[in-house]
PDB file of C-alpha atoms in Angstrom:
ATOM      1  CA  UNK A  19      27.837 -53.331 -47.350  1.00 50.00           C
ATOM      2  CA  UNK A  20      26.574 -53.097 -50.887  1.00 52.00           C
ATOM      3  CA  UNK A  21      28.252 -54.610 -53.916  1.00 58.00           C
ATOM      4  CA  UNK A  22      28.348 -52.837 -57.271  1.00 51.00           C
ATOM      5  CA  UNK A  23      29.464 -56.048 -58.984  1.00 60.00           C
ATOM      6  CA  UNK A  24      27.536 -57.873 -61.713  1.00 63.00           C
ATOM      7  CA  UNK A  25      23.923 -58.852 -61.236  1.00 55.00           C
ATOM      8  CA  UNK A  26      23.008 -62.190 -62.798  1.00 60.00           C
ATOM      9  CA  UNK A  27      19.403 -61.612 -63.833  1.00 56.00           C
ATOM     10  CA  UNK A  28      18.109 -62.053 -67.369  1.00 63.00           C
ATOM     11  CA  UNK A  29      14.628 -60.602 -66.863  1.00 67.00           C
ATOM     12  CA  UNK A  30      14.663 -56.812 -67.448  1.00 70.00           C
ATOM     13  CA  UNK A  31      11.991 -56.085 -64.840  1.00 74.00           C
ATOM     14  CA  UNK A  32      13.817 -58.160 -62.225  1.00 72.00           C
ATOM     15  CA  UNK A  33      17.105 -56.481 -63.130  1.00 68.00           C
ATOM     16  CA  UNK A  34      15.581 -53.014 -62.646  1.00 69.00           C
ATOM     17  CA  UNK A  35      14.101 -54.082 -59.287  1.00 72.00           C
ATOM     18  CA  UNK A  36      17.450 -55.500 -58.131  1.00 71.00           C
ATOM     19  CA  UNK A  37      19.357 -52.372 -59.167  1.00 69.00           C
ATOM     20  CA  UNK A  38      16.782 -50.108 -57.502  1.00 71.00           C
ATOM     21  CA  UNK A  39      17.008 -52.090 -54.265  1.00 78.00           C
ATOM     22  CA  UNK A  40      20.825 -52.019 -54.346  1.00 78.00           C
ATOM     23  CA  UNK A  41      20.904 -48.279 -55.106  1.00 82.00           C
ATOM     24  CA  UNK A  42      18.498 -47.505 -52.253  1.00 85.00           C
ATOM     25  CA  UNK A  43      20.600 -49.533 -49.819  1.00 87.00           C
ATOM     26  CA  UNK A  44      23.764 -47.728 -50.917  1.00 88.00           C
ATOM     27  CA  UNK A  45      22.069 -44.332 -50.696  1.00 88.00           C
ATOM     28  CA  UNK A  46      20.819 -45.166 -47.191  1.00 89.00           C
ATOM     29  CA  UNK A  47      24.406 -45.869 -46.143  1.00 92.00           C
ATOM     30  CA  UNK A  48      25.387 -42.490 -47.584  1.00 91.00           C
ATOM     31  CA  UNK A  49      22.623 -40.698 -45.638  1.00 91.00           C
ATOM     32  CA  UNK A  50      23.676 -42.412 -42.403  1.00 92.00           C
ATOM     33  CA  UNK A  51      27.343 -41.531 -42.893  1.00 93.00           C
ATOM     34  CA  UNK A  52      26.462 -37.906 -43.711  1.00 93.00           C
ATOM     35  CA  UNK A  53      24.158 -37.671 -40.684  1.00 92.00           C
ATOM     36  CA  UNK A  54      26.989 -38.855 -38.419  1.00 94.00           C
ATOM     37  CA  UNK A  55      29.574 -36.603 -40.072  1.00 94.00           C
ATOM     38  CA  UNK A  56      31.623 -39.612 -41.146  1.00 96.00           C
ATOM     39  CA  UNK A  57      33.545 -37.958 -43.991  1.00 94.00           C
ATOM     40  CA  UNK A  58      35.730 -41.000 -44.679  1.00 96.00           C
ATOM     41  CA  UNK A  59      32.675 -43.206 -45.204  1.00 95.00           C
ATOM     42  CA  UNK A  60      30.928 -40.575 -47.336  1.00 93.00           C
ATOM     43  CA  UNK A  61      34.043 -40.345 -49.521  1.00 94.00           C
ATOM     44  CA  UNK A  62      34.329 -44.135 -49.786  1.00 94.00           C
ATOM     45  CA  UNK A  63      30.689 -44.491 -50.846  1.00 92.00           C
ATOM     46  CA  UNK A  64      30.951 -41.709 -53.415  1.00 91.00           C
ATOM     47  CA  UNK A  65      34.073 -43.310 -54.878  1.00 92.00           C
ATOM     48  CA  UNK A  66      32.142 -46.600 -55.166  1.00 89.00           C
ATOM     49  CA  UNK A  67      29.561 -44.815 -57.296  1.00 87.00           C
ATOM     50  CA  UNK A  68      26.755 -43.855 -54.933  1.00 88.00           C
ATOM     51  CA  UNK A  69      25.063 -40.792 -56.398  1.00 86.00           C
ATOM     52  CA  UNK A  70      25.490 -37.522 -54.523  1.00 86.00           C
ATOM     53  CA  UNK A  71      22.089 -36.618 -55.987  1.00 86.00           C
ATOM     54  CA  UNK A  72      20.274 -39.575 -54.394  1.00 85.00           C
ATOM     55  CA  UNK A  73      17.237 -38.488 -52.383  1.00 84.00           C
ATOM     56  CA  UNK A  74      15.610 -40.298 -49.494  1.00 82.00           C
ATOM     57  CA  UNK A  75      12.032 -41.540 -49.759  1.00 80.00           C
ATOM     58  CA  UNK A  76      10.672 -39.579 -46.792  1.00 83.00           C
ATOM     59  CA  UNK A  77      11.497 -35.919 -47.410  1.00 82.00           C
ATOM     60  CA  UNK A  78      13.449 -36.275 -50.681  1.00 86.00           C
ATOM     61  CA  UNK A  79      16.546 -34.951 -48.909  1.00 89.00           C
ATOM     62  CA  UNK A  80      20.075 -35.505 -50.232  1.00 89.00           C
ATOM     63  CA  UNK A  81      23.070 -36.548 -48.135  1.00 89.00           C
ATOM     64  CA  UNK A  82      23.990 -32.861 -47.846  1.00 89.00           C
ATOM     65  CA  UNK A  83      20.595 -32.142 -46.244  1.00 91.00           C
ATOM     66  CA  UNK A  84      21.213 -34.936 -43.729  1.00 89.00           C
ATOM     67  CA  UNK A  85      24.696 -33.602 -42.951  1.00 92.00           C
ATOM     68  CA  UNK A  86      23.603 -29.968 -42.597  1.00 93.00           C
ATOM     69  CA  UNK A  87      20.634 -30.850 -40.389  1.00 90.00           C
ATOM     70  CA  UNK A  88      23.073 -32.474 -37.994  1.00 89.00           C
ATOM     71  CA  UNK A  89      25.762 -29.772 -38.062  1.00 92.00           C
ATOM     72  CA  UNK A  90      28.102 -31.518 -40.530  1.00 90.00           C
ATOM     73  CA  UNK A  91      28.008 -29.323 -43.628  1.00 72.00           C
TER      74      UNK A  91
END
């Protein structure tokens, strides 16, 4: 589970790295939920602020690509 709460880092570079890591983890959860057709989890993640436009590192696919590839569009 990811947490969108405050990050206590004063160094800008470290803050960016922490936010990037947290965003990638959240996006990965979104891809997994979309792949499985778990609409409730997809909705929950989107409401928590995960970007629908997030793209994975491998093929630059969005959650919709993952869902459609697995028959959940």
